[in-house]
XYZ file of C-alpha atoms in Angstrom:
480
model
C 47.065 -30.502 183.085
C 47.008 -31.112 179.361
C 45.842 -34.329 177.781
C 48.249 -36.387 175.633
C 47.899 -35.487 171.961
C 47.231 -38.357 169.486
C 50.119 -39.384 167.296
C 49.925 -38.437 163.560
C 48.616 -41.039 161.166
C 51.478 -43.074 159.780
C 52.032 -44.778 156.393
C 53.650 -48.258 155.952
C 57.109 -46.641 155.821
C 56.477 -45.141 159.284
C 56.429 -41.557 158.069
C 53.499 -39.271 158.471
C 51.801 -38.397 155.058
C 52.298 -34.808 153.826
C 49.301 -32.512 153.807
C 47.387 -32.583 150.524
C 47.727 -28.749 150.088
C 50.573 -27.060 152.037
C 49.031 -23.660 151.482
C 45.897 -24.771 153.333
C 47.598 -26.832 156.017
C 46.814 -25.671 159.519
C 49.744 -24.999 161.887
C 50.267 -27.376 164.679
C 48.630 -26.043 167.957
C 51.142 -24.560 170.370
C 51.875 -26.790 173.296
C 50.080 -25.662 176.344
C 52.183 -24.564 179.308
C 51.452 -25.702 182.791
C 48.832 -23.461 184.305
C 47.346 -22.294 180.970
C 43.743 -22.981 180.122
C 43.376 -26.456 178.806
C 40.508 -28.856 178.185
C 40.506 -30.856 181.449
C 37.947 -33.550 180.428
C 38.525 -36.690 178.511
C 36.331 -35.266 175.712
C 36.470 -36.998 172.445
C 36.826 -40.569 173.525
C 33.037 -41.349 173.154
C 32.317 -38.811 170.437
C 33.137 -41.322 167.667
C 30.438 -43.586 169.057
C 27.943 -40.810 168.871
C 27.770 -40.450 172.596
C 28.366 -37.298 174.738
C 31.413 -37.293 177.005
C 30.366 -39.023 180.263
C 33.450 -38.341 182.418
C 33.361 -35.265 184.661
C 36.046 -32.614 184.178
C 39.324 -33.656 185.662
C 39.615 -32.981 189.360
C 35.856 -33.012 189.848
C 33.433 -35.777 190.981
C 30.044 -37.280 190.325
C 28.117 -38.305 193.380
C 26.096 -41.417 192.719
C 23.606 -42.408 195.438
C 26.167 -44.668 197.231
C 28.668 -41.702 197.173
C 25.992 -39.403 198.572
C 25.327 -41.785 201.428
C 28.985 -41.565 202.390
C 29.060 -37.740 201.926
C 25.848 -37.276 204.064
C 27.357 -39.525 206.739
C 30.604 -37.361 206.779
C 28.667 -34.071 206.683
C 26.392 -35.350 209.405
C 29.423 -35.690 211.726
C 30.611 -32.132 210.683
C 27.169 -30.737 211.473
C 26.777 -32.671 214.715
C 30.169 -31.611 216.138
C 29.278 -27.975 215.174
C 26.006 -28.338 217.011
C 27.640 -29.713 220.116
C 29.980 -26.731 220.193
C 27.068 -24.288 219.615
C 28.252 -22.996 216.291
C 25.671 -21.432 213.893
C 25.424 -22.462 210.264
C 25.935 -19.908 207.469
C 26.528 -19.934 203.726
C 27.545 -17.546 200.863
C 27.471 -17.609 197.053
C 29.918 -19.932 195.316
C 30.674 -17.094 192.920
C 32.639 -14.222 194.482
C 34.451 -11.054 193.421
C 37.992 -11.879 192.268
C 39.157 -8.911 194.406
C 38.522 -10.852 197.623
C 41.419 -13.145 196.840
C 43.891 -10.898 195.080
C 46.373 -10.530 197.924
C 50.000 -9.794 197.152
C 52.002 -12.224 199.248
C 52.650 -14.763 196.468
C 50.116 -17.263 197.654
C 49.388 -20.231 195.339
C 45.707 -19.552 195.770
C 45.742 -16.431 193.599
C 47.091 -18.481 190.691
C 44.698 -21.376 191.229
C 41.336 -19.506 190.901
C 38.602 -20.435 188.443
C 38.255 -16.758 187.588
C 36.644 -15.067 184.557
C 34.941 -11.832 183.376
C 31.157 -12.201 183.488
C 28.662 -10.676 181.044
C 28.460 -7.518 183.283
C 32.236 -7.148 182.697
C 32.782 -7.988 186.425
C 35.867 -10.029 187.478
C 34.531 -12.995 189.379
C 35.750 -16.354 190.623
C 34.457 -19.627 192.041
C 35.442 -19.360 195.610
C 38.824 -21.124 196.335
C 38.183 -20.818 200.135
C 35.483 -19.582 202.475
C 37.305 -17.268 204.920
C 37.209 -14.172 202.696
C 33.453 -14.611 202.245
C 33.014 -14.835 206.037
C 35.021 -11.563 206.348
C 32.944 -9.893 203.712
C 29.686 -10.957 205.483
C 30.918 -9.677 208.822
C 31.783 -6.326 207.313
C 28.434 -6.174 205.463
C 26.508 -6.806 208.763
C 28.544 -4.292 210.752
C 27.222 -3.442 214.148
C 24.218 -5.750 213.747
C 26.365 -8.660 214.785
C 27.115 -9.155 218.505
C 30.544 -10.629 219.190
C 31.787 -13.238 219.697
C 30.519 -15.190 216.729
C 30.728 -18.891 216.425
C 29.909 -19.821 212.780
C 30.410 -22.980 210.692
C 29.818 -23.893 206.999
C 30.454 -26.761 204.534
C 31.010 -24.947 201.237
C 32.256 -26.352 197.985
C 35.636 -24.778 196.997
C 37.386 -24.642 193.655
C 41.189 -24.529 192.888
C 42.890 -25.245 189.643
C 45.790 -27.339 190.790
C 47.426 -30.657 190.060
C 45.318 -33.537 191.196
C 46.598 -36.366 193.382
C 45.341 -38.658 196.022
C 43.197 -36.530 198.384
C 43.679 -33.440 196.231
C 41.032 -32.433 193.774
C 40.086 -29.204 191.937
C 36.801 -29.132 193.826
C 36.224 -30.189 197.354
C 33.884 -29.600 200.214
C 35.404 -28.017 203.318
C 34.079 -27.937 206.843
C 34.829 -24.393 208.300
C 34.532 -23.354 211.890
C 35.543 -19.826 212.896
C 35.400 -17.823 216.184
C 35.222 -14.089 215.716
C 35.788 -11.515 218.401
C 38.060 -13.431 220.870
C 41.605 -12.375 221.345
C 42.457 -15.199 223.895
C 44.011 -18.485 222.962
C 40.825 -20.022 224.315
C 39.382 -19.669 220.833
C 42.081 -21.841 219.252
C 41.678 -24.382 222.119
C 38.002 -24.647 221.467
C 38.531 -25.165 217.766
C 41.062 -27.902 218.420
C 38.662 -29.497 220.761
C 36.018 -29.604 217.940
C 38.453 -31.197 215.543
C 39.591 -33.922 217.997
C 35.913 -34.502 218.883
C 35.264 -35.231 215.196
C 38.241 -37.586 215.031
C 37.007 -39.554 217.977
C 33.461 -39.774 216.581
C 34.684 -41.483 213.402
C 36.969 -43.950 215.216
C 40.335 -42.266 214.865
C 42.845 -42.266 217.678
C 45.839 -40.002 218.626
C 48.101 -42.829 217.418
C 46.554 -42.387 213.907
C 46.578 -38.557 213.691
C 48.566 -35.804 215.299
C 48.099 -32.046 215.155
C 51.212 -29.889 214.685
C 50.963 -26.490 216.320
C 53.101 -23.372 216.041
C 52.741 -19.595 216.127
C 53.785 -17.313 213.310
C 54.972 -15.007 216.000
C 57.890 -17.402 216.627
C 59.455 -16.779 213.294
C 58.415 -13.137 213.365
C 60.246 -12.647 216.776
C 63.406 -14.210 215.311
C 63.317 -12.220 211.977
C 62.296 -8.790 213.028
C 65.764 -7.943 214.623
C 67.273 -9.156 211.386
C 65.375 -6.498 209.269
C 62.543 -8.564 207.943
C 59.559 -6.270 208.321
C 55.836 -7.109 208.362
C 55.477 -6.471 204.621
C 58.102 -9.096 203.756
C 57.217 -11.496 206.609
C 53.962 -12.777 204.976
C 55.651 -13.774 201.727
C 58.366 -15.501 203.753
C 55.686 -17.595 205.451
C 54.152 -18.457 202.061
C 57.492 -19.775 200.870
C 58.305 -21.663 204.035
C 54.907 -23.375 203.737
C 56.196 -25.115 200.565
C 58.832 -27.141 202.454
C 56.835 -30.341 202.004
C 56.335 -29.634 198.262
C 59.719 -28.319 197.164
C 63.281 -29.314 197.694
C 65.292 -27.294 200.337
C 67.312 -25.764 197.405
C 64.104 -24.566 195.721
C 62.850 -23.099 198.960
C 66.219 -21.407 199.519
C 66.185 -19.939 196.000
C 62.651 -18.494 196.512
C 63.789 -16.929 199.818
C 66.772 -15.447 198.002
C 64.296 -13.835 195.501
C 62.743 -12.040 198.444
C 66.081 -10.410 198.884
C 66.870 -12.159 202.186
C 70.458 -12.417 203.121
C 72.071 -15.910 203.509
C 72.462 -15.410 207.312
C 68.738 -14.584 207.520
C 67.863 -17.708 205.630
C 70.128 -19.741 207.880
C 68.310 -18.335 210.935
C 64.954 -19.313 209.386
C 66.180 -22.899 208.811
C 67.469 -23.072 212.345
C 64.181 -21.756 213.814
C 62.056 -24.216 211.744
C 63.913 -27.160 213.209
C 62.572 -26.562 216.789
C 60.182 -29.398 217.728
C 59.375 -28.798 221.356
C 58.211 -26.000 223.680
C 61.394 -26.425 225.781
C 63.474 -26.040 222.661
C 61.548 -22.898 221.889
C 62.152 -21.628 225.461
C 65.854 -22.004 224.821
C 65.605 -19.606 221.940
C 62.951 -17.129 223.101
C 63.298 -17.381 226.871
C 60.542 -18.402 229.324
C 59.317 -14.841 229.636
C 58.435 -14.624 225.922
C 54.692 -13.740 225.381
C 54.684 -16.165 222.445
C 55.830 -19.032 224.562
C 53.390 -18.145 227.272
C 50.535 -18.217 224.877
C 51.552 -21.651 223.567
C 52.014 -23.069 227.154
C 48.500 -21.780 227.893
C 47.149 -23.634 224.888
C 48.844 -26.881 226.055
C 47.207 -26.417 229.560
C 43.793 -26.008 227.953
C 44.454 -29.007 225.792
C 45.052 -31.120 228.848
C 41.709 -29.909 230.355
C 39.907 -30.613 227.072
C 41.588 -34.121 227.106
C 43.335 -33.878 223.706
C 46.892 -33.152 224.832
C 48.136 -36.479 223.388
C 46.915 -35.363 219.939
C 49.059 -32.255 219.671
C 52.756 -31.569 219.125
C 54.857 -28.459 218.718
C 56.511 -27.995 215.260
C 58.099 -24.649 214.442
C 58.043 -25.509 210.647
C 54.181 -25.186 210.462
C 53.393 -21.719 209.226
C 50.412 -22.344 206.859
C 50.389 -20.989 203.277
C 47.839 -18.156 203.483
C 49.287 -14.770 204.130
C 46.575 -13.521 206.555
C 47.466 -15.772 209.492
C 48.921 -13.764 212.342
C 49.397 -16.051 215.399
C 48.892 -19.649 216.328
C 48.599 -22.049 213.326
C 47.948 -25.739 213.187
C 47.748 -28.713 210.902
C 46.411 -32.285 211.420
C 48.543 -34.936 209.806
C 48.523 -38.679 209.181
C 51.070 -40.171 211.476
C 51.954 -42.790 208.884
C 53.163 -40.009 206.661
C 51.174 -41.256 203.533
C 48.631 -38.408 203.125
C 48.761 -34.654 202.888
C 47.382 -32.426 205.689
C 43.966 -33.482 206.825
C 42.887 -30.012 208.017
C 44.518 -26.755 209.089
C 43.854 -23.277 210.479
C 44.907 -20.672 212.979
C 44.475 -17.070 213.976
C 43.933 -14.293 211.453
C 43.422 -10.980 213.375
C 44.204 -8.623 210.478
C 42.075 -9.945 207.576
C 39.109 -7.663 208.128
C 41.386 -4.577 208.287
C 42.840 -5.685 204.971
C 39.325 -5.479 203.620
C 38.604 -2.081 205.015
C 37.576 -2.489 208.622
C 38.562 0.557 210.705
C 39.276 -1.635 213.669
C 41.064 -4.939 214.075
C 38.594 -7.777 214.710
C 40.270 -10.928 216.214
C 39.407 -14.239 214.370
C 40.462 -17.806 214.437
C 39.248 -20.737 212.401
C 40.085 -23.805 210.438
C 39.296 -25.586 207.170
C 38.738 -29.386 207.001
C 38.380 -30.889 203.518
C 36.279 -33.943 202.661
C 38.821 -35.725 200.432
C 41.839 -36.616 202.601
C 39.805 -37.700 205.591
C 37.855 -40.218 203.458
C 41.116 -41.640 202.068
C 42.426 -42.058 205.640
C 39.289 -43.650 206.834
C 39.310 -46.015 203.856
C 42.953 -46.973 204.664
C 42.224 -47.768 208.333
C 38.954 -49.581 207.466
C 36.959 -47.180 209.585
C 34.228 -46.398 207.039
C 30.908 -48.060 207.740
C 28.876 -49.655 204.937
C 26.405 -47.325 203.355
C 23.440 -49.435 202.187
C 20.118 -47.920 201.115
C 17.679 -47.709 203.986
C 14.081 -48.408 203.048
C 11.510 -49.369 205.628
C 8.773 -50.738 203.340
C 8.101 -51.653 199.704
C 4.451 -51.750 198.715
C 3.627 -54.426 196.145
C 0.341 -55.092 194.371
C -0.758 -58.447 193.038
C -2.597 -56.762 190.159
C -2.908 -53.300 188.555
C -6.486 -52.846 189.587
C -5.191 -52.467 193.157
C -2.768 -49.649 192.151
C -4.885 -47.003 193.841
C -4.975 -48.964 197.115
C -1.152 -49.293 196.989
C -0.990 -45.525 196.778
C -3.322 -45.168 199.743
C -1.247 -47.602 201.833
C 2.090 -46.015 200.828
C 0.779 -42.510 201.708
C -0.403 -43.678 205.211
C 2.972 -45.249 205.899
C 4.900 -42.166 204.782
C 2.722 -39.932 206.996
C 3.996 -42.044 209.938
C 7.545 -41.105 208.965
C 8.500 -44.434 207.336
C 10.664 -44.614 204.160
C 8.425 -46.246 201.559
C 9.116 -47.507 198.008
C 6.249 -48.580 195.862
C 6.647 -51.064 192.959
C 5.783 -48.934 189.940
C 6.223 -51.275 186.967
C 3.072 -53.170 185.955
C 3.038 -56.904 185.386
C 6.222 -57.820 187.319
C 6.284 -61.293 188.876
C 6.781 -61.763 192.622
C 10.299 -63.222 192.061
C 11.342 -59.918 190.406
C 9.580 -57.899 193.185
C 11.515 -59.765 195.919
C 14.795 -59.351 194.166
C 14.054 -55.594 193.806
C 13.139 -55.383 197.515
C 16.425 -57.057 198.420
C 18.411 -54.699 196.183
C 16.992 -51.585 197.788
C 17.462 -52.974 201.241
C 13.788 -52.897 202.259
C 12.907 -54.213 205.776
C 9.298 -55.134 205.054
C 7.205 -55.959 202.064
C 3.541 -54.865 202.185
C 1.444 -56.912 199.798
C -1.900 -55.697 198.485
C -4.006 -58.702 197.430
C -7.722 -58.921 196.572
C -8.773 -61.324 199.360
C -6.900 -59.532 202.187
C -8.068 -56.047 201.027
C -11.620 -57.166 200.928
C -11.252 -57.317 204.740
C -9.251 -54.055 204.680
C -6.100 -55.981 205.476
C -2.618 -56.125 203.955
C -0.007 -58.879 204.129
C 3.298 -57.862 205.810
C 6.499 -59.924 205.262
C 9.582 -59.099 207.362
C 12.379 -59.458 204.871
C 15.276 -59.161 207.270
C 14.161 -61.778 209.783
C 16.036 -64.994 209.575
C 14.185 -67.751 207.672
C 14.135 -70.343 210.405
C 11.469 -72.504 211.934
C 10.958 -70.487 215.124
C 10.369 -67.272 213.039
C 7.752 -68.918 210.838
C 4.749 -67.251 212.399
C 6.547 -63.955 212.913
C 7.892 -63.544 209.443
C 4.631 -63.152 207.559
C 1.206 -61.991 208.837
C -1.818 -59.920 208.069
C -2.478 -56.392 209.485
C -5.556 -54.271 209.420
C -5.095 -51.100 207.394
C -6.124 -48.987 210.389
C -3.337 -50.583 212.388
C -0.517 -49.995 209.894
């Protein structure tokens, strides 16, 4: 996304002055096209003041302490749900081989990579998603891994795309994947994890729904019409753009895939199915695809999240490697983009060279949209600093004593700040203690320390008469 160029300097008559020497005049820079490399920071605004550019590159974020408290809270829920479901944590390098993502189905992701040639002349990229890294690691481990696997990660991912609310060029993404299970029980378990997270953060099925479909539905309809497996994946990539492009644009892209008008009409008709009964009318009750979906609904009732899910044949997901059931969580108000999504991808490892097909299912859950939703619904808690104690000395000659006291409290597992600036008055110290949210102030004073005591003041206890004797008192150092 290019920055707006400054207007040329104008004279009083409103015309730009001619260059002093036309033979030395530099040609105007060519206008950048969308998708070309551009400077994506606001660089230059502060340069005139002799200051470095302080804004992060467009689409990226700084995380100040208050932002980190929110992020840690969110990640804590991701990690706890993963623990409850017995998933094992893994990670991989943020820098991967470009080859991992160079698939040929027309996916947007291949044009959104932060890719470059490194100093070893290798083509590499910042990972745009985690699933190919997972596949690479599974292939690397080979027979050392005992299936099924239940793995999760919270990687940072990078995609060069237009930014909007809930969409950035970097984001963190909670991934949960089940490897080695052919049954729909894998998808049911993953959906249970997603809805468990939603419930933990205060969301209800009236706030969020999960659209579910199977790519096999569209595949079953199109195969008799001559759309083979090689062409089917690109069709799904185009269909996934329905919420981003006009119907005419989608139709034109399907025509570019050399689909006949009657085939496109059949696609449109199929995508309009919004219930399992409607699907049964097209496929028949004996269809294996329908049986698989009905089994998922039965399991959803047992897991107690049936009211969260709905069938929608228009959901196909934009990544070419999906092969079966796919799903997306959505904001029922219709104000935000997809909250998370995933599905079955049984053929990805064979695409990367595995001699046998290894069934997989998983999802990706970004950190941006969910925070926007929780803000809108006022479900985010306050994230104040949490400090148990602040140690304050009455004079610098007691600094070593303050260090001894702080060390003892920290050894007991308490979060302890120590007033580090010499010569500060008590009024400043109390204001600082309030700013950091300390629960107690531990004062080191000559008279008390002569008896190996410290003065403790409870800063969060109401300042009322009945608390007078409880609010401030002396404690032996050995009893701290």
